[in-house]
XYZ file of C-alpha atoms in Angstrom:
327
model
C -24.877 -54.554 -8.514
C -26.069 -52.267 -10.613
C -26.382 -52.024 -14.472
C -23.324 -50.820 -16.163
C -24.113 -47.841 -18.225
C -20.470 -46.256 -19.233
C -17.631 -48.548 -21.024
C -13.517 -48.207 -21.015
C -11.864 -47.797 -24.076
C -10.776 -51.538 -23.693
C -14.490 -52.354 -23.776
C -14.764 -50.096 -26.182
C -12.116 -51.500 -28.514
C -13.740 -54.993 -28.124
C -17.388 -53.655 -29.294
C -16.037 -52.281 -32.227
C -14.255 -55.275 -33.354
C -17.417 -57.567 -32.730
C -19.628 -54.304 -34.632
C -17.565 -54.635 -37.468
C -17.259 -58.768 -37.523
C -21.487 -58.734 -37.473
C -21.590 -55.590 -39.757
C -19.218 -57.567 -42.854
C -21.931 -60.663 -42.504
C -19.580 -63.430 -41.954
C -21.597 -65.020 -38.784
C -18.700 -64.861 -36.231
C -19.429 -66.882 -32.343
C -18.227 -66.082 -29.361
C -15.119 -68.891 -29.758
C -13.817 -67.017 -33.355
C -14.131 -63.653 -31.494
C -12.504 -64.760 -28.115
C -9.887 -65.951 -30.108
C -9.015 -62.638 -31.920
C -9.786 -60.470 -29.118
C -7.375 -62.915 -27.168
C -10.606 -62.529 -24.098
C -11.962 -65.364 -22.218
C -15.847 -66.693 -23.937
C -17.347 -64.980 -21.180
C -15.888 -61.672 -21.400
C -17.491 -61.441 -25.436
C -20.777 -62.808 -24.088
C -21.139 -59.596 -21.572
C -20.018 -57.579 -24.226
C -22.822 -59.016 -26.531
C -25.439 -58.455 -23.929
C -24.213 -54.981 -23.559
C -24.854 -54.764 -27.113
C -28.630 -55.936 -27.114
C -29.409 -54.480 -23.937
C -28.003 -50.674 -23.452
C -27.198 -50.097 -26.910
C -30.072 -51.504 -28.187
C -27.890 -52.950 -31.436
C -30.286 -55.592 -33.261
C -28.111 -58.781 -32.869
C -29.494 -62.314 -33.440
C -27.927 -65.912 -33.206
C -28.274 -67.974 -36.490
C -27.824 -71.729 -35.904
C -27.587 -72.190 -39.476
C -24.278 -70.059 -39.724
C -23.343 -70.298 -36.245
C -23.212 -67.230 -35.599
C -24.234 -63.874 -34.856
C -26.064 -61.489 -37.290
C -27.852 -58.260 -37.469
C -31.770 -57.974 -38.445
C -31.146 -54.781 -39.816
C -28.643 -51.924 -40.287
C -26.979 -50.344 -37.042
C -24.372 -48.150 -36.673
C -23.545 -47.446 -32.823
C -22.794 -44.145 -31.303
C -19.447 -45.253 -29.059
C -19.257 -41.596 -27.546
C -22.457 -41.824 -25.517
C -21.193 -44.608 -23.660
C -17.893 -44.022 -22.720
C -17.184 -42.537 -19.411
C -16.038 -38.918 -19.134
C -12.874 -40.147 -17.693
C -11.814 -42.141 -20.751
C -13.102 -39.593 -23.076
C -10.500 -37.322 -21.498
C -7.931 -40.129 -22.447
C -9.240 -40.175 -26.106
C -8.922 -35.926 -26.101
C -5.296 -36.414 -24.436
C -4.193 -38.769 -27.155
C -5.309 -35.805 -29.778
C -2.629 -33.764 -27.986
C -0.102 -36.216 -28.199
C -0.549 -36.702 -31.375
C 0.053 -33.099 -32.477
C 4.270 -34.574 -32.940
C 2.820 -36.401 -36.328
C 0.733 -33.346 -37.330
C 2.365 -32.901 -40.875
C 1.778 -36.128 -41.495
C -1.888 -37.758 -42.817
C -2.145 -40.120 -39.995
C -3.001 -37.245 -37.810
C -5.937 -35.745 -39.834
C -7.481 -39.639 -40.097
C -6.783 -40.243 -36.292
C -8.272 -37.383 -35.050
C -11.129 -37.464 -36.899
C -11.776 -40.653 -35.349
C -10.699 -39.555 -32.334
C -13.289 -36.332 -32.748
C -16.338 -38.574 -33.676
C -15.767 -40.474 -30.386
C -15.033 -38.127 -27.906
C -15.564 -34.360 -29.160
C -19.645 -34.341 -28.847
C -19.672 -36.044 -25.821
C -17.296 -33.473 -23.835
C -20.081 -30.564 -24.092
C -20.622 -29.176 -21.588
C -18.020 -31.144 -19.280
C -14.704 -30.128 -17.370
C -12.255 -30.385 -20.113
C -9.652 -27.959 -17.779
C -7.434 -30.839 -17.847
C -6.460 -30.924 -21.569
C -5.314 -27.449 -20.976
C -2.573 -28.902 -18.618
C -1.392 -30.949 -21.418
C 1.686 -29.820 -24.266
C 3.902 -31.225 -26.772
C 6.874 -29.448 -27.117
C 7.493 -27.938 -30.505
C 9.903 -30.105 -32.622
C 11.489 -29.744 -36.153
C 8.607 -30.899 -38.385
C 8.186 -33.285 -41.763
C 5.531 -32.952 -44.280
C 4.679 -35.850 -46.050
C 3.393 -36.132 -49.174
C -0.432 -36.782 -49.025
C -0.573 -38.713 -52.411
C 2.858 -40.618 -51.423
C 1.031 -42.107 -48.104
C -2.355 -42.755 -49.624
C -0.371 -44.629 -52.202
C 2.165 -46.690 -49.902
C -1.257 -47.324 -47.548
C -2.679 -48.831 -50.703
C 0.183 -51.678 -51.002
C 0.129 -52.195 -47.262
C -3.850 -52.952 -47.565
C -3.294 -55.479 -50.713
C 0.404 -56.859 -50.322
C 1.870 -55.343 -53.639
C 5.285 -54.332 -54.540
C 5.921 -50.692 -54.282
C 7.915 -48.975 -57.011
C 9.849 -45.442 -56.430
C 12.669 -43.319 -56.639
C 14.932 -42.586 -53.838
C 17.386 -40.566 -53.027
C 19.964 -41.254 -50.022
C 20.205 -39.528 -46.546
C 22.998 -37.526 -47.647
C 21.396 -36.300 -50.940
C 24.239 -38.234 -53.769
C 22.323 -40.803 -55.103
C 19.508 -41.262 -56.548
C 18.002 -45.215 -57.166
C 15.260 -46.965 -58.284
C 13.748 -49.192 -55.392
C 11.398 -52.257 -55.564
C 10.049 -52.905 -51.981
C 8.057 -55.583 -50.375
C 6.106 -52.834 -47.683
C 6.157 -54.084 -43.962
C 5.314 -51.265 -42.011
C 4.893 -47.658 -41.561
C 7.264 -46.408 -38.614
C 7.211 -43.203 -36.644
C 9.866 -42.061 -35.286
C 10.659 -38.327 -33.777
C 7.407 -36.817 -36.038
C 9.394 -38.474 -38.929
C 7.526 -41.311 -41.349
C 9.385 -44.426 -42.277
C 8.426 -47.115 -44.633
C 9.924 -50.860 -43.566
C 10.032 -53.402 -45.898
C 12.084 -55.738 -48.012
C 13.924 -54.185 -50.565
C 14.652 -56.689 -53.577
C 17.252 -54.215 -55.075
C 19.238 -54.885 -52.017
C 18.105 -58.426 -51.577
C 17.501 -57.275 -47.583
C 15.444 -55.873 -45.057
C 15.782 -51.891 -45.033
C 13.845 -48.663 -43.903
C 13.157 -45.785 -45.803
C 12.358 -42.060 -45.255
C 8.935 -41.064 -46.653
C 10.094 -37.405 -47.780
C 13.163 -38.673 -49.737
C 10.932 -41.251 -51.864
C 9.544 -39.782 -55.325
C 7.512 -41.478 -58.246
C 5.882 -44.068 -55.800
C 3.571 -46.551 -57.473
C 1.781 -49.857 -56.445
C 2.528 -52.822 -59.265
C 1.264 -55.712 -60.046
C 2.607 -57.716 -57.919
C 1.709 -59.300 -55.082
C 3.937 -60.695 -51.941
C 3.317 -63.009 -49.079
C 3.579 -61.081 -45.479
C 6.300 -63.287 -43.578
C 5.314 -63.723 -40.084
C 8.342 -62.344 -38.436
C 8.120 -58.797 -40.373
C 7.675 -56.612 -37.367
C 10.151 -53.896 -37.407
C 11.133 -53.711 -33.918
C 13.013 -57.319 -34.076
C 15.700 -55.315 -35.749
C 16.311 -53.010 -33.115
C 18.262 -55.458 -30.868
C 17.915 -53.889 -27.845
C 18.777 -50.225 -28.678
C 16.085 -47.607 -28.320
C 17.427 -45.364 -30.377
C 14.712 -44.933 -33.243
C 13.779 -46.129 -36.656
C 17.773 -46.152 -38.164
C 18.962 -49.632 -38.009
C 21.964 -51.492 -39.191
C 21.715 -55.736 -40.015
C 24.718 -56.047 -37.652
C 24.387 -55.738 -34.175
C 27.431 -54.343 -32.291
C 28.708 -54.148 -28.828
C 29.174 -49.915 -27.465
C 31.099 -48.612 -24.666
C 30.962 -44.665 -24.537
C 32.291 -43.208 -20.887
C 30.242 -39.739 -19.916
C 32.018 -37.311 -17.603
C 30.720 -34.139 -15.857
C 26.914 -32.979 -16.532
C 26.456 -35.379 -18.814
C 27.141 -38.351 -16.437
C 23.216 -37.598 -14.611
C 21.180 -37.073 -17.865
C 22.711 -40.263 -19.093
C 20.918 -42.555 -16.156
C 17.638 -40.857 -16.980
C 16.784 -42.875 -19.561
C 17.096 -46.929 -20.745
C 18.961 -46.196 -23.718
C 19.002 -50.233 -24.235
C 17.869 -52.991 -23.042
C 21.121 -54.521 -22.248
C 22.570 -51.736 -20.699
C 24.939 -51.746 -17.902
C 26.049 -48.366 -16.232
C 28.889 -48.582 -13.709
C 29.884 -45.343 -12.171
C 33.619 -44.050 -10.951
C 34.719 -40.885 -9.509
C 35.055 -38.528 -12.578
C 33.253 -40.788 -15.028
C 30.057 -42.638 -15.616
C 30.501 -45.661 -18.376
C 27.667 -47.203 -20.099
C 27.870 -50.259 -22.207
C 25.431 -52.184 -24.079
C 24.596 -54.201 -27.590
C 22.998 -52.508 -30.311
C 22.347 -52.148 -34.128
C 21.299 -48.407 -34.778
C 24.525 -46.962 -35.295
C 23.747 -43.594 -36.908
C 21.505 -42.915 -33.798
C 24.601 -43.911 -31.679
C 27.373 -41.702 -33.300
C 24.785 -38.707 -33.446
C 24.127 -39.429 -29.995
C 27.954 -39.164 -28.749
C 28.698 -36.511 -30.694
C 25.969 -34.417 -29.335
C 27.429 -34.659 -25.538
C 30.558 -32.701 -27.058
C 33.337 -33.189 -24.714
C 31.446 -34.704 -21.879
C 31.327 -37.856 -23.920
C 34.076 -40.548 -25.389
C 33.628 -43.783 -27.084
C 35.586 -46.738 -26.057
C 33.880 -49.241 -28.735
C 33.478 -50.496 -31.338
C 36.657 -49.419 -33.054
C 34.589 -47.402 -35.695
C 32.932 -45.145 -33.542
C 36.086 -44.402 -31.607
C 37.897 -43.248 -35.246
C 34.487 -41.518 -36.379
C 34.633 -39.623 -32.697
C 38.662 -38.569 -33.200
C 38.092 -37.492 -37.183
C 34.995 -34.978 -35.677
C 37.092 -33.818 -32.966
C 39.844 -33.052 -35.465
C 37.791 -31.298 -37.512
C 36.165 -29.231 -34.857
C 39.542 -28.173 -34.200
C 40.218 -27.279 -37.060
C 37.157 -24.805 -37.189
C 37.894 -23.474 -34.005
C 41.422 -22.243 -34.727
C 40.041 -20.860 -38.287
C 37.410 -18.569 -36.343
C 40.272 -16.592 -33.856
């Protein structure tokens, strides 16, 4: 068999976590690093004897630590071993990414992103890329102070301090927030946390926060603070509600195919009659939902919950209204 000279991105992902475990000095063995890379002892071994032997990185075993060290400085150059097939990947991601590209996460990913792969694509068939577009959507600046200073309390765990004001532009509050998570959704930002004003778990829209500032104080990371537990089976985007609620919305005409295109839920169940298609299912993103119906016009009609039905009739009524007033 012969010697492996080009590495996936997996690999890849694995070397730079062990890099950056020898780079900080804190002696890590294969165990610690099997552990964290959730890989078997002798997957990190290879990777370590990829290290030493085709990137030539200066790594030594010290049985007084227990670990693994380097003589001297080393800084790897991950682009000239990657092979040109995942290189492509990394250059497709760029692409993708273009949905966030208001937003600072895209100017720090692509950079990394352009230090890995950009260099090493000279002079290769890059033909591909040019098959590959995002389709122009409505887009969101955010604030490049605002989201250096919320990625500041996610780094150290401190209470976040800010104005906000609410969807619909009537209120303005002060918030104190315990910061989860940053949440894309639809080339909009979102910060997750706990909000002590509330005394609950909320999610807030990056552009309608003001006056952000990291305090003092410091909070413990629960273990369970992942955003998408709050989702309850709805894929309907970053919007949630604390109460999850049971939806039946029939679809009639060309509405009733684009609806089975897509797992709108995970609990979905579609059953299908002759002039109407009927999907039901159990979610907590309400907003999403009543957007969502009300976008299919009249090829849609909510059966449940009770509060969507009303919201559907007042719209319709309304509509009406409008329509008559424009003859």
């Amino acid at each position: 068999m012969g010697i492996q000279t080009k590495i996936t991105y997996r690999m890849l992902e694995r070397i730079s976590h062990i890099h950056r475990k020898i780079r900080s000095g804190c002696y890590p063995n294969t165990k610690q690093l099997a552990f964290e890379l959730e890989s078997g002892i002798a997957t990190i071994s290879r990777d370590l004897d990829y290290m030493r032997d085709r990137m030539f990185a200066p790594i030594e075993y010290d049985f007084t630590h227990k670990g693994y060290y380097y003589t001297k400085a080393f800084e790897p150059s991950m682009q000239n071993y990657l092979s040109e097939k995942d290189l492509r990947v990394l250059l497709s991601a760029k692409v993708l990414l273009s949905h966030y590209k208001n937003t600072p996460i895209y100017d720090e990913a692509c950079s990394v992103l352009d230090l890995l792969s950009t260099s090493a694509m000279n002079g290769k068939n890059t033909a591909l890329l040019n098959r590959i577009a995002v389709a122009p959507t409505v887009e969101t600046a955010v604030n490049q102070e605002i989201w250096s200073t919320i990625q500041d309390a996610l780094n150290k765990s401190h209470i976040l301090q800010f104005d906000y004001t609410d969807r619909w532009g009537k209120q303005t509050e002060q918030r104190r927030l315990r910061p989860y998570q940053l949440v894309l959704d639809d080339g909009v930002c979102y910060l997750f946390g706990f909000d002590e004003l509330r005394n609950a778990e909320r999610i807030f829209s990056l552009v309608r926060m003001r006056n952000v500032i990291v305090t003092e104080n410091v909070f413990e990371l629960p273990e369970d603070y992942e955003f998408e537990r709050h989702c309850k089976d709805g894929n309907f985007g970053a919007v949630f509600h604390q109460k999850s609620e049971h939806y039946k919305i029939e679809f009639y005409r060309e509405a009733r195919h684009l609806v089975k295109e897509k797992v709108w839920a995970n609990s979905q169940v579609i059953t299908e009659s002759k002039d109407k298609t009927i999907i039901e299912f159990d979610s907590t993103q309400f907003l999403k939902i009543k957007a969502w119906v009300l976008s299919n016009g009249c090829n849609a009609k909510p059966i449940a919950p009770a509060w969507l039905v009303k919201e559907w009739k007042r719209h319709a009524v309304e509509m009406a209204k409008m329509a008559e007033e424009t003859k």
